[in-house]
mmCIF file of C-alpha atoms in Angstrom:
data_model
loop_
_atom_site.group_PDB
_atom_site.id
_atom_site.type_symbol
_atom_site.label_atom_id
_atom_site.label_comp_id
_atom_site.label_asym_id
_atom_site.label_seq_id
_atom_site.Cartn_x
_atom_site.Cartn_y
_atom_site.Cartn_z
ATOM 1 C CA UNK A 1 1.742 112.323 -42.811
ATOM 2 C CA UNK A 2 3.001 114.312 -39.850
ATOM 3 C CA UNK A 3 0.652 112.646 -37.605
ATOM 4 C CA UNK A 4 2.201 109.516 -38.738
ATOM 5 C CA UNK A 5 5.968 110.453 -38.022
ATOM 6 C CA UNK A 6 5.465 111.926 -35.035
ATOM 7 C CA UNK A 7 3.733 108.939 -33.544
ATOM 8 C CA UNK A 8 6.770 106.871 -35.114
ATOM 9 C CA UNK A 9 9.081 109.035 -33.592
ATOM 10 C CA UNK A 10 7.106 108.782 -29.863
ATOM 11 C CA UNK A 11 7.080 104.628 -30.255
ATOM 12 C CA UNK A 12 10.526 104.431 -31.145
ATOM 13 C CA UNK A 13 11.657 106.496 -28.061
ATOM 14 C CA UNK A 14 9.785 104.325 -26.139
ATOM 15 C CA UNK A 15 11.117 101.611 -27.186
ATOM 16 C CA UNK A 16 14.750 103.221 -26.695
ATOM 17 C CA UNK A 17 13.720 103.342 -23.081
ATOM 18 C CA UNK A 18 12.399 100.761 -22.289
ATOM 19 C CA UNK A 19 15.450 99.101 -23.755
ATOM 20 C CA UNK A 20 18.184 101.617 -21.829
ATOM 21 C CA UNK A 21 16.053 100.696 -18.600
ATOM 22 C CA UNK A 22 16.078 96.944 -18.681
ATOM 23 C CA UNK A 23 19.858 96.885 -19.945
ATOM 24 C CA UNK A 24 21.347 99.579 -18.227
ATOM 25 C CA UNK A 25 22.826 99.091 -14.580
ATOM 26 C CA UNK A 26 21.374 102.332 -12.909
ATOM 27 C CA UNK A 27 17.917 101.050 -11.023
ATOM 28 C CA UNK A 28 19.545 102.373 -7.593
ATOM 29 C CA UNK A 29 23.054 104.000 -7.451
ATOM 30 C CA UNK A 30 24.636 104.816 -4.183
ATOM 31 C CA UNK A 31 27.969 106.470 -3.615
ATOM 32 C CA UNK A 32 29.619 105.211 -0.269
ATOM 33 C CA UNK A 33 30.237 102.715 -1.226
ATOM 34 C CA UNK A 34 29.782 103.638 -5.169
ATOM 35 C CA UNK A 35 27.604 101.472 -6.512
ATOM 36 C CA UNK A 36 25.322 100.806 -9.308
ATOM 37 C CA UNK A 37 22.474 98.103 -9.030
ATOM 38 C CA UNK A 38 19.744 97.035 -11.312
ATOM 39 C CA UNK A 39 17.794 94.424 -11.481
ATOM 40 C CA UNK A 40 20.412 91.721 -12.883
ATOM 41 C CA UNK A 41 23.209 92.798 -11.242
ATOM 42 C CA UNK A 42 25.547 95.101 -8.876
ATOM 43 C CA UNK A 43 28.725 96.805 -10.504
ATOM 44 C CA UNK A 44 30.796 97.772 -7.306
ATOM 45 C CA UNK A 45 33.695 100.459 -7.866
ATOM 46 C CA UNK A 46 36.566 99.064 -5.960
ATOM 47 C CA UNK A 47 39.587 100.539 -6.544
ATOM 48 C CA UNK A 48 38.985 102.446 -9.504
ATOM 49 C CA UNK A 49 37.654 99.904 -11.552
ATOM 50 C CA UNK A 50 34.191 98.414 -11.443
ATOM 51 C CA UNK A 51 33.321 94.718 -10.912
ATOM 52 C CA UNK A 52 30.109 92.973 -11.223
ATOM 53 C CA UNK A 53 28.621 91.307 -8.036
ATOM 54 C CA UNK A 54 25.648 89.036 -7.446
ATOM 55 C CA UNK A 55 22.514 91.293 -5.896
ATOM 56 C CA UNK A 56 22.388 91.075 -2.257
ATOM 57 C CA UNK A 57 20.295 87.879 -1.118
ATOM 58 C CA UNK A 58 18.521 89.999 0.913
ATOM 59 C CA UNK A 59 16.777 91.084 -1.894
ATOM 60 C CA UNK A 60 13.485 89.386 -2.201
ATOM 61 C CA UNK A 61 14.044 86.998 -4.777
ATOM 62 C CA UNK A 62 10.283 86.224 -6.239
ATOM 63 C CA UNK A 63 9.478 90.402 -6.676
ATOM 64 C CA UNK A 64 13.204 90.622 -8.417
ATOM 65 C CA UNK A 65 12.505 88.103 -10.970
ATOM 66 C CA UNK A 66 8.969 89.585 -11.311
ATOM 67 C CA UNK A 67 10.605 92.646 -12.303
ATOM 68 C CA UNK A 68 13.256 90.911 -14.435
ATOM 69 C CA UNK A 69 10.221 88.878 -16.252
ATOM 70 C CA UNK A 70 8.108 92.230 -16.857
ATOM 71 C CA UNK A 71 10.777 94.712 -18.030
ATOM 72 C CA UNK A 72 11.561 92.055 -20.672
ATOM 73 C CA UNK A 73 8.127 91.504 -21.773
ATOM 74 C CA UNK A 74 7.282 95.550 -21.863
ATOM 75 C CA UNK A 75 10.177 95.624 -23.952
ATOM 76 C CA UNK A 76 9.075 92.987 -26.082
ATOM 77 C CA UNK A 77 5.539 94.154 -26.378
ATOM 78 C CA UNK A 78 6.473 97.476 -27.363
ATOM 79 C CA UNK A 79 8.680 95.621 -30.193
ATOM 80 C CA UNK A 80 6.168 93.588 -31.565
ATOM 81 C CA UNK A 81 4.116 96.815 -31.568
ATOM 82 C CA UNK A 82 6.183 98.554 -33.410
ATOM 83 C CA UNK A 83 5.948 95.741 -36.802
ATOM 84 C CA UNK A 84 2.200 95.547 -35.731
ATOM 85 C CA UNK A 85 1.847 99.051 -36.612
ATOM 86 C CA UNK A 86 3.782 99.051 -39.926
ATOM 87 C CA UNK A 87 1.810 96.286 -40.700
ATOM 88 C CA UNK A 88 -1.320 97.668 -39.869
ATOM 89 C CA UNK A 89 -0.196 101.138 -41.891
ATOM 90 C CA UNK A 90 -0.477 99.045 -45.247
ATOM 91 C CA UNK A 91 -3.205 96.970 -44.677
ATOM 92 C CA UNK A 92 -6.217 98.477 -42.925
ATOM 93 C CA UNK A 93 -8.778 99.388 -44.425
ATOM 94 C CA UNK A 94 -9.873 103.753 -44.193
ATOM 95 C CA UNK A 95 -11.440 104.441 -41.598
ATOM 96 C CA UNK A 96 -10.491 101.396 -39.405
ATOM 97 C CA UNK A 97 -8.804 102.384 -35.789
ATOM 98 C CA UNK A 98 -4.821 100.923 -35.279
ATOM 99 C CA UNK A 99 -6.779 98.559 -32.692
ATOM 100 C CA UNK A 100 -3.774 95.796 -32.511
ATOM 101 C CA UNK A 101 -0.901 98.558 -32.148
ATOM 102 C CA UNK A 102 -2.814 99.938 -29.506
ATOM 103 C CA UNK A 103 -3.989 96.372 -27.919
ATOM 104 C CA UNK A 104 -0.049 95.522 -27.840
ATOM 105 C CA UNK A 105 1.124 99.209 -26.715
ATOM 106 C CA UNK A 106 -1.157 99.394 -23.427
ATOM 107 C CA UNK A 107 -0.040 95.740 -22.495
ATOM 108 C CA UNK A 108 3.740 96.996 -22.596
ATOM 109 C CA UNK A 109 2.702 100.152 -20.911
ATOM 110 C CA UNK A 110 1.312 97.672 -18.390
ATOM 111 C CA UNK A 111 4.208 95.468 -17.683
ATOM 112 C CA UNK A 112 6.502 98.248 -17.334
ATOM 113 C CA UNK A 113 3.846 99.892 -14.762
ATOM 114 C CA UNK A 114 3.629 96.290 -13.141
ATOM 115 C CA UNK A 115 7.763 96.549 -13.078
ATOM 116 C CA UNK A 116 8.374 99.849 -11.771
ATOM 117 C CA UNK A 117 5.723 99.645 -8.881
ATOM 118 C CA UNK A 118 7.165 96.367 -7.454
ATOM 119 C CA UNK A 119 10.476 97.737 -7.414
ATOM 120 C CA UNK A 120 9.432 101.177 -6.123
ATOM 121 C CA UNK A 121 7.093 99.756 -3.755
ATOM 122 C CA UNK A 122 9.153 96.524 -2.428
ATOM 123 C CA UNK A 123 13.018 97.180 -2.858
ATOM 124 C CA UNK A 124 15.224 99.766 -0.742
ATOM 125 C CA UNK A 125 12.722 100.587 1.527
ATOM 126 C CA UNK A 126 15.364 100.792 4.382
ATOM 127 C CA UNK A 127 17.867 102.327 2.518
ATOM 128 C CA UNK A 128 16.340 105.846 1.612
ATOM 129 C CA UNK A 129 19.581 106.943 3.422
ATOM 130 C CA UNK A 130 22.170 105.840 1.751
ATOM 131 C CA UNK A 131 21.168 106.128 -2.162
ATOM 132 C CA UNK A 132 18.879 107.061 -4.770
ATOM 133 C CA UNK A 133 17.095 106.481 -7.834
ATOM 134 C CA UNK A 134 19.484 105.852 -11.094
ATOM 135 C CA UNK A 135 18.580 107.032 -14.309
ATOM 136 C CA UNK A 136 17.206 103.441 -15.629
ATOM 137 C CA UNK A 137 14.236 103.832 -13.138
ATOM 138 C CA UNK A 138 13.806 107.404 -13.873
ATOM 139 C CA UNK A 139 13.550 106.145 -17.662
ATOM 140 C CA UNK A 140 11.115 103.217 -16.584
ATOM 141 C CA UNK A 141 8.449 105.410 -15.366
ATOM 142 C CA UNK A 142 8.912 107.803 -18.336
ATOM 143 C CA UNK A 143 8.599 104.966 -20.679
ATOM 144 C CA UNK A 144 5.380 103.929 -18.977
ATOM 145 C CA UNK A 145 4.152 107.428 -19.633
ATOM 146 C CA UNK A 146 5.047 107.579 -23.140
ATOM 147 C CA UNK A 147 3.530 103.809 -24.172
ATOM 148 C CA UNK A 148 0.329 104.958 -22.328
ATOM 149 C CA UNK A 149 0.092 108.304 -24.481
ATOM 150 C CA UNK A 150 1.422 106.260 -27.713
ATOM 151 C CA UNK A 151 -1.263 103.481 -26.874
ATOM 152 C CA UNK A 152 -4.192 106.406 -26.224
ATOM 153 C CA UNK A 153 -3.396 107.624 -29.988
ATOM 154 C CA UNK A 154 -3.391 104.330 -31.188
ATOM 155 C CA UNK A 155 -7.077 103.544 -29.935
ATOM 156 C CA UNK A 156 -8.432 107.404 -31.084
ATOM 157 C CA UNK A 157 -6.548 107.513 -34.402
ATOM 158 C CA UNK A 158 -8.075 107.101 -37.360
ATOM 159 C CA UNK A 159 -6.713 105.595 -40.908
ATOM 160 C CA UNK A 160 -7.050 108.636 -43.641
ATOM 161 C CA UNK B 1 52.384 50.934 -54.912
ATOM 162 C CA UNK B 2 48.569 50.397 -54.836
ATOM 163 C CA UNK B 3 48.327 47.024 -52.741
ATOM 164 C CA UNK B 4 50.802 48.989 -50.313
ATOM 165 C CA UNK B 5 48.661 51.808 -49.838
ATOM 166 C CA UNK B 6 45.735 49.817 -49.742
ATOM 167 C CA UNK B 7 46.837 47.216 -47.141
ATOM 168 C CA UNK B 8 48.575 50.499 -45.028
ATOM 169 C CA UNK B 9 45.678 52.364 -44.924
ATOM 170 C CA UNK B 10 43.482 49.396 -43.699
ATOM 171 C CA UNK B 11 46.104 48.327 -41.064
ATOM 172 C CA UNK B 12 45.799 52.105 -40.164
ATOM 173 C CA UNK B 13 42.089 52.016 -39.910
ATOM 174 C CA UNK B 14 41.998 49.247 -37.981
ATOM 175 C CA UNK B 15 44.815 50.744 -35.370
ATOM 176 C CA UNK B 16 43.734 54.281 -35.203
ATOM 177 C CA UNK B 17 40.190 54.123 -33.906
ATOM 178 C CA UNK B 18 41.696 51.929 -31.130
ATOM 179 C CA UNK B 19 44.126 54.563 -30.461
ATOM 180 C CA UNK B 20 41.773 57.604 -30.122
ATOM 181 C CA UNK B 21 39.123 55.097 -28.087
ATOM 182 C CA UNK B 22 37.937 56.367 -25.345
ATOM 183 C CA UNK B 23 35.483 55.934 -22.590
ATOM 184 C CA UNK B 24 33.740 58.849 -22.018
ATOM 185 C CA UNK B 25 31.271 59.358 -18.499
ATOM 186 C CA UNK B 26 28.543 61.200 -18.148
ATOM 187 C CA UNK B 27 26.864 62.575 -14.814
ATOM 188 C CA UNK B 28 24.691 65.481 -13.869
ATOM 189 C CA UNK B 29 26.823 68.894 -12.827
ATOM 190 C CA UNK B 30 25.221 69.558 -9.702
ATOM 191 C CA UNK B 31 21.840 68.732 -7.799
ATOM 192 C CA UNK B 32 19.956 70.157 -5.210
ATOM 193 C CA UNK B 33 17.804 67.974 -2.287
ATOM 194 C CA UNK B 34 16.295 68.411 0.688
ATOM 195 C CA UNK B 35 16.907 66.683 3.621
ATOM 196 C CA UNK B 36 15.768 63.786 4.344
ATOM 197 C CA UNK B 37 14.802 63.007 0.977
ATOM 198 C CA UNK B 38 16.288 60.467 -1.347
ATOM 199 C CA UNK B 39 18.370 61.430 -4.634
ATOM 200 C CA UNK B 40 19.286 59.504 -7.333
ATOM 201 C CA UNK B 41 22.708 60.341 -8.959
ATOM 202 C CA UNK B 42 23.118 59.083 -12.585
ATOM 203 C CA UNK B 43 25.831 57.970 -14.249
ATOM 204 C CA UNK B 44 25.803 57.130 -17.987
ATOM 205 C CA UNK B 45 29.190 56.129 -20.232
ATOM 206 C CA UNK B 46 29.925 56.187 -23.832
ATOM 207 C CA UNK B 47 32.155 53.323 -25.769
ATOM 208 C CA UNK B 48 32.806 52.740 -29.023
ATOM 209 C CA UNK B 49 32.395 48.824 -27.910
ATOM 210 C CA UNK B 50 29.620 46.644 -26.947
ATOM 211 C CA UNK B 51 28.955 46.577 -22.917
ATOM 212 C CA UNK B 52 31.123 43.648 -21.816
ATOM 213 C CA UNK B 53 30.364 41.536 -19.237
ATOM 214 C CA UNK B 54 32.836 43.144 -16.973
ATOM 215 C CA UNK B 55 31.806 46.437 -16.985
ATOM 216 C CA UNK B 56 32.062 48.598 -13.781
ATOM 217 C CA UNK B 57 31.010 51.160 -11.934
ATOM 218 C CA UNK B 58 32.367 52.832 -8.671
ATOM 219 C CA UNK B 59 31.486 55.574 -7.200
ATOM 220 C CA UNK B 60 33.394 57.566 -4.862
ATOM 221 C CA UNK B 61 32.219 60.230 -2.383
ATOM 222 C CA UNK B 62 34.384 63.201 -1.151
ATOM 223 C CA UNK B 63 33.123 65.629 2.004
ATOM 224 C CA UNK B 64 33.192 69.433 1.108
ATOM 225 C CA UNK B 65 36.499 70.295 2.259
ATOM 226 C CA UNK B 66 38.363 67.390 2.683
ATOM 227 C CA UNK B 67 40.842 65.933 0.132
ATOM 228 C CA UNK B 68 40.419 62.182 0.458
ATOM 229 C CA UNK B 69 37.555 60.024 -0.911
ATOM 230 C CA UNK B 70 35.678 56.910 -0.243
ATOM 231 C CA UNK B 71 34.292 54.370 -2.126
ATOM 232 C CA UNK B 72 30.682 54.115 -1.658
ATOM 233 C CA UNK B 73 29.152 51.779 -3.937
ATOM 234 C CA UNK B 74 30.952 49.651 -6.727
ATOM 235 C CA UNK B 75 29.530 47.182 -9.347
ATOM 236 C CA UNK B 76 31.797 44.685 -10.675
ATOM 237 C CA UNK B 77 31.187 40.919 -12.674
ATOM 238 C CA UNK B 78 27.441 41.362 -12.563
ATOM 239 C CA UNK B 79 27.153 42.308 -8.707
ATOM 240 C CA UNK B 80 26.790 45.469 -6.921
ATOM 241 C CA UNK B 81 28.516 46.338 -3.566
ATOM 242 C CA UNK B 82 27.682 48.887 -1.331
ATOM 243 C CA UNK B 83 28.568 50.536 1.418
ATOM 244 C CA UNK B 84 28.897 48.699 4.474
ATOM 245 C CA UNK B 85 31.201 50.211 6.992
ATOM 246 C CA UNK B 86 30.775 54.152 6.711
ATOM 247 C CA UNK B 87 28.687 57.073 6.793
ATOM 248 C CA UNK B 88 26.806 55.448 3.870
ATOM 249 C CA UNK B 89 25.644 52.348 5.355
ATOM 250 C CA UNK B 90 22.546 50.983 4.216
ATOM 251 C CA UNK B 91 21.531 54.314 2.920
ATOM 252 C CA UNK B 92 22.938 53.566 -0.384
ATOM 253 C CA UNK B 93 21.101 51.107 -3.121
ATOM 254 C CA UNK B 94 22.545 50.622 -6.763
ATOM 255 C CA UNK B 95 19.855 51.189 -9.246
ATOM 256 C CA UNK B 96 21.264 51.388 -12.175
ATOM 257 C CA UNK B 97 20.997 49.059 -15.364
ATOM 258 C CA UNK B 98 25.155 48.066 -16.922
ATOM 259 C CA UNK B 99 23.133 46.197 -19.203
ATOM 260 C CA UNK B 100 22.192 49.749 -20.897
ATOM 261 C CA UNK B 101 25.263 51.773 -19.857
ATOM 262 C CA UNK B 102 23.356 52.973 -16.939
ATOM 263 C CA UNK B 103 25.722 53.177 -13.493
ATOM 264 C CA UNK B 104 22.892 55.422 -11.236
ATOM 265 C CA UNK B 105 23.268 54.996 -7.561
ATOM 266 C CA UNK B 106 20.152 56.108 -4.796
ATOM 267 C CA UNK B 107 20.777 57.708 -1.673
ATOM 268 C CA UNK B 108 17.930 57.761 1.268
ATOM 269 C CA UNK B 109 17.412 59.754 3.898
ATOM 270 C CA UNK B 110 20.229 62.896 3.066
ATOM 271 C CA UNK B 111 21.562 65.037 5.532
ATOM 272 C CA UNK B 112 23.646 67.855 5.803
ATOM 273 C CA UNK B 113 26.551 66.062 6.192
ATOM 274 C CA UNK B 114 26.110 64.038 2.427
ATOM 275 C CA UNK B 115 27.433 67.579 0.831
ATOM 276 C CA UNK B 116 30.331 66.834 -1.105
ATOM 277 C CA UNK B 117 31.639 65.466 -5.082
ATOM 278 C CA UNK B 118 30.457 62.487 -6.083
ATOM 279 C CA UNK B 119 32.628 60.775 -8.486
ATOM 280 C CA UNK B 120 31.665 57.936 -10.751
ATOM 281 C CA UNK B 121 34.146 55.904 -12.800
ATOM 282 C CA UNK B 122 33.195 53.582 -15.489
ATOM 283 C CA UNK B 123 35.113 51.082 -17.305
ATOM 284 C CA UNK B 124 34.316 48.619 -20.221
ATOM 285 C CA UNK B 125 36.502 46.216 -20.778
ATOM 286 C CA UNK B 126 38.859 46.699 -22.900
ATOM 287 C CA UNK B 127 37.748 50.328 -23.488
ATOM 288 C CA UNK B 128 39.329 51.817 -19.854
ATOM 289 C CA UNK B 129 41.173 54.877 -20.657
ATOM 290 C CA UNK B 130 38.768 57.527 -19.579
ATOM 291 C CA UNK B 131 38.329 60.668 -16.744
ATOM 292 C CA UNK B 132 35.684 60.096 -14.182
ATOM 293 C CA UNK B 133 32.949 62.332 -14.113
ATOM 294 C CA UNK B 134 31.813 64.124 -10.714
ATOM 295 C CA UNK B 135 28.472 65.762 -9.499
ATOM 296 C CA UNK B 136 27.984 68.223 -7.123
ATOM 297 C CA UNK B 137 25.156 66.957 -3.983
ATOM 298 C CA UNK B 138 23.810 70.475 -2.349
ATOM 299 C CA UNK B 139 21.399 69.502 0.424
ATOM 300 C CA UNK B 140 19.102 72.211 1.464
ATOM 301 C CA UNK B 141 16.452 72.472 4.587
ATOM 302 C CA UNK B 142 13.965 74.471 2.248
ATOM 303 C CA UNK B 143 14.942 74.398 -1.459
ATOM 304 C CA UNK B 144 15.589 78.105 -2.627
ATOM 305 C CA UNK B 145 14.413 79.970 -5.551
ATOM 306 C CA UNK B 146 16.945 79.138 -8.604
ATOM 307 C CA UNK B 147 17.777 82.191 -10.353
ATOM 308 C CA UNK B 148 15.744 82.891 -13.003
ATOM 309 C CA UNK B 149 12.881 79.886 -12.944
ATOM 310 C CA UNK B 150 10.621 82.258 -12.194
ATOM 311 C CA UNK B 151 11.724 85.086 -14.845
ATOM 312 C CA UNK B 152 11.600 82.432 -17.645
ATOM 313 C CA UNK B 153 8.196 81.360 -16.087
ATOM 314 C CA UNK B 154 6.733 84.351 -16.120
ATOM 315 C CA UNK B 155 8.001 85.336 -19.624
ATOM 316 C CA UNK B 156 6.985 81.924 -21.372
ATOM 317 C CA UNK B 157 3.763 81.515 -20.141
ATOM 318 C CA UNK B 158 2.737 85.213 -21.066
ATOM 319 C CA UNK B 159 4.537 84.631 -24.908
ATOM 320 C CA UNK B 160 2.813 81.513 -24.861
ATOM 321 C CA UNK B 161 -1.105 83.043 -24.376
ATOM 322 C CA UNK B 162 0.109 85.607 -26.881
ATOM 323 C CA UNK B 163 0.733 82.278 -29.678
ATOM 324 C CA UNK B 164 -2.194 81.060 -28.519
ATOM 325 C CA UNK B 165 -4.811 83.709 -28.902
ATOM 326 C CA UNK B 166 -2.761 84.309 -32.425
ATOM 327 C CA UNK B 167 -3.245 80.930 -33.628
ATOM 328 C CA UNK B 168 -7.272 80.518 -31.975
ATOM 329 C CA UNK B 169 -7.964 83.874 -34.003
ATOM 330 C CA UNK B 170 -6.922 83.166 -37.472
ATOM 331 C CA UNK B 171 -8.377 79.331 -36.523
ATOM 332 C CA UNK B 172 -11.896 80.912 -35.592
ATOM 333 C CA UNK B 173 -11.491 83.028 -38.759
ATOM 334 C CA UNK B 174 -10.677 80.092 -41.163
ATOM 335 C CA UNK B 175 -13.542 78.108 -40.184
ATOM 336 C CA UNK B 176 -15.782 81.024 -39.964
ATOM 337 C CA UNK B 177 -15.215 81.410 -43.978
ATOM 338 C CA UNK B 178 -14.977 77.693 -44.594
ATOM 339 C CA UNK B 179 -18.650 77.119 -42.779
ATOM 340 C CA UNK B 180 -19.952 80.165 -45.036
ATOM 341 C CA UNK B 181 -18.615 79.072 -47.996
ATOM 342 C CA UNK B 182 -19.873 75.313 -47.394
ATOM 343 C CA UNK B 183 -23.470 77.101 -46.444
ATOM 344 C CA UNK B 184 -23.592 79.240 -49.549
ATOM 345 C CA UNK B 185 -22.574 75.856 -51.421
ATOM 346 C CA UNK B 186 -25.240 74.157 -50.510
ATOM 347 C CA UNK B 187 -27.770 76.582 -50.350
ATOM 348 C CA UNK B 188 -27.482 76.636 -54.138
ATOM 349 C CA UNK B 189 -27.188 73.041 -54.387
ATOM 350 C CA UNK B 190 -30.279 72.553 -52.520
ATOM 351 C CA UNK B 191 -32.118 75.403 -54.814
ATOM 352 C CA UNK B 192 -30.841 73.174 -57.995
ATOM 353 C CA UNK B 193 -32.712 70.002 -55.888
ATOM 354 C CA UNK B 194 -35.550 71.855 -55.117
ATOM 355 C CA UNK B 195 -35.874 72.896 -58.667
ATOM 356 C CA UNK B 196 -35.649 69.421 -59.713
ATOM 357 C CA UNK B 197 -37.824 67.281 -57.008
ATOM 358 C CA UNK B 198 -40.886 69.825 -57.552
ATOM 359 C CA UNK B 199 -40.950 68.700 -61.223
ATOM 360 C CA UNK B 200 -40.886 65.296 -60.295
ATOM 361 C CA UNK B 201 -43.962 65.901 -57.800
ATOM 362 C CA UNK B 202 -45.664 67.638 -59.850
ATOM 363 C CA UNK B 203 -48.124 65.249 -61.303
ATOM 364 C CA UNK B 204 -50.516 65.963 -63.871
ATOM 365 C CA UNK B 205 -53.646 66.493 -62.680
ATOM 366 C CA UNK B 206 -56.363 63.844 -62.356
ATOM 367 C CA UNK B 207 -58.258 63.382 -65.152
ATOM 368 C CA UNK B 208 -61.985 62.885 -64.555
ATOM 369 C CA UNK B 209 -64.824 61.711 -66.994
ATOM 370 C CA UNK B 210 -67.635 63.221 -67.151
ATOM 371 C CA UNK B 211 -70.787 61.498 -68.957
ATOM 372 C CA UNK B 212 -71.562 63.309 -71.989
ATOM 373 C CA UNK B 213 -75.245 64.772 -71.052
#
């Protein structure tokens, strides 16, 4: 019974993160000029008030919309997950492994892997400088972490 | 008081669609071509009437930036006139069909200086109140990325192999249980025939005579 709220409680967060770090604007902050990108937009502060500007188009448009696609299908994933597991909770059999949960939890895991790399690996490489890291990444690669131990318990746990 | 309100309210029907009549055109919002290539601008109406016979189209063309237009093309009394004089010459062909409301002009061979608003007008006689409708010619030397093609791509094909292996699954189960339960059908239909046929072979055995000693 424990074992089955806690790993509630560790999907759920997941979820919650993977959620905060597709929607929230704070992929790459900088702070002269302040601003706050992600991967759908740029909220500039201009004169104490913040306005939303296209990316630069010096971004490399096929690798943002990569990561656009696979934040959104982690996020999905880990959804669907979720009701998978419910489901699974009333009707497998005793003894049977959460196979499907798991199945669906290691393919979010692995979109929001595929995500944060590209944007690690190809965006701001020049401009170490001026900015870092926002909390929205921070939270991508801690989701990743936390699907990939959810999905691990999924595969090893057994139905009492 | 009835025959008034009858023959009021069908004077009234008859006036008021007239009234609100309008001819509404339709064209695309914007499009995107190389250069060099050819691009084919549509233009589509709606009327409450029938096409007439003289329906027209024309079709205007203003350069980004400037604030005067040119006609370009212009079909009128079953014949369509193009450009003769300007930067259009022979470069623009009338392909549409009035017969079925259909105004759409072609342009060969773009170049950077086609960008500008296109502006189509339609008119069915009698039905000629109406706004023109303009679209938006972009010529590009290498066509960029449009925001979010790929995203959607990427998203809908993935959603779509996850339907897909859903819906192959349950199929492979359901005809997995209907081929056993059509085996272990006949497999005691064909005991019930077995049954059956082996008392029809069986034949009596032969009877033979023997001469009594």
């Amino acid at each position: 019974m424990l074992v089955l709220i806690a790993l509630s409680i560790l999907h759920i967060a997941a979820i919650i993160l993977l959620l905060v770090a597709t929607i929230d604007n704070a992929w790459w902050v900088t702070f002269n000029p302040q601003t706050s990108t992600d991967v759908w937009g740029r909220w500039v502060l201009t004169n104490n008030k913040w306005n939303l500007t296209d990316l630069p188009s010096s971004y490399p448009a096929d690798y943002l919309q990569a990561v656009q696609a696979t934040t959104v299908l982690a996020c999905i994933f880990s959804i669907i997950a979720l009701f998978v597991f419910i489901a699974e909770l009333f009707t497998l059999p005793k003894g049977r492994r959460f196979t499907i949960s798991g199945v669906f939890q290691v393919l979010a895991c692995l979109f929001i892997m595929i995500a944060a790399s590209i944007y690690t690996d190809r965006f701001h490489i020049n401009e170490k400088s001026i900015g870092n890291y926002g909390h929205s990444f921070i939270l991508a690669w801690i989701a990743f972490g936390l699907t990939f131990i959810s999905s691990i318990v999924y595969f090893v746990l057994r139905k009492k | 008081m009835l025959r008034v309100l009858a023959l009021a309210s069908v004077v009234l029907l008859g006036i008021a669609p007239q009234a609100s009549q309008a001819i509404t055109v339709y064209t695309s919002w914007e499009r995107h071509a190389l250069v060099g290539s050819d691009v084919r601008l549509s233009c589509s109406f709606f009327s409450w009437r029938f096409v007439s016979e003289d329906v027209s189209f024309t079709w205007r063309y203003r350069p980004d930036g400037s604030r005067d237009s040119v006609s370009i093309a212009h079909y009128a009394g079953g014949e369509a006139y193009t450009d003769n004089k300007g930067a259009f010459k022979d470069r623009v062909e009338f392909v549409g069909n009035p017969k079925r409301r259909d105004g759409s002009i072609l342009i060969k061979n773009l170049d950077f200086s086609d960008n500008g608003t296109f502006t189509c007008d339609a008119k069915n006689p009698p039905d000629i109140v109406g706004r023109p409708s303009s679209v938006r010619l972009l010529v590009f030397e290498t066509l960029p990325i449009q925001a979010g093609v790929i995203t959607g791509a990427i998203i809908g094909v993935v959603l779509g192999l996850l339907v897909l292996i859903v819906v192959i699954y349950y199929l492979m189960r359901f005809l997995v249980a209907r081929r056993v339960f059509s085996l272990s059908v006949s497999k005691h239909g064909k005991k019930k025939k077995e049954g059956s046929q082996q008392r029809q072979l069986w034949t009596p055995p032969p009877l033979t005579c023997y001469p009594l000693p």
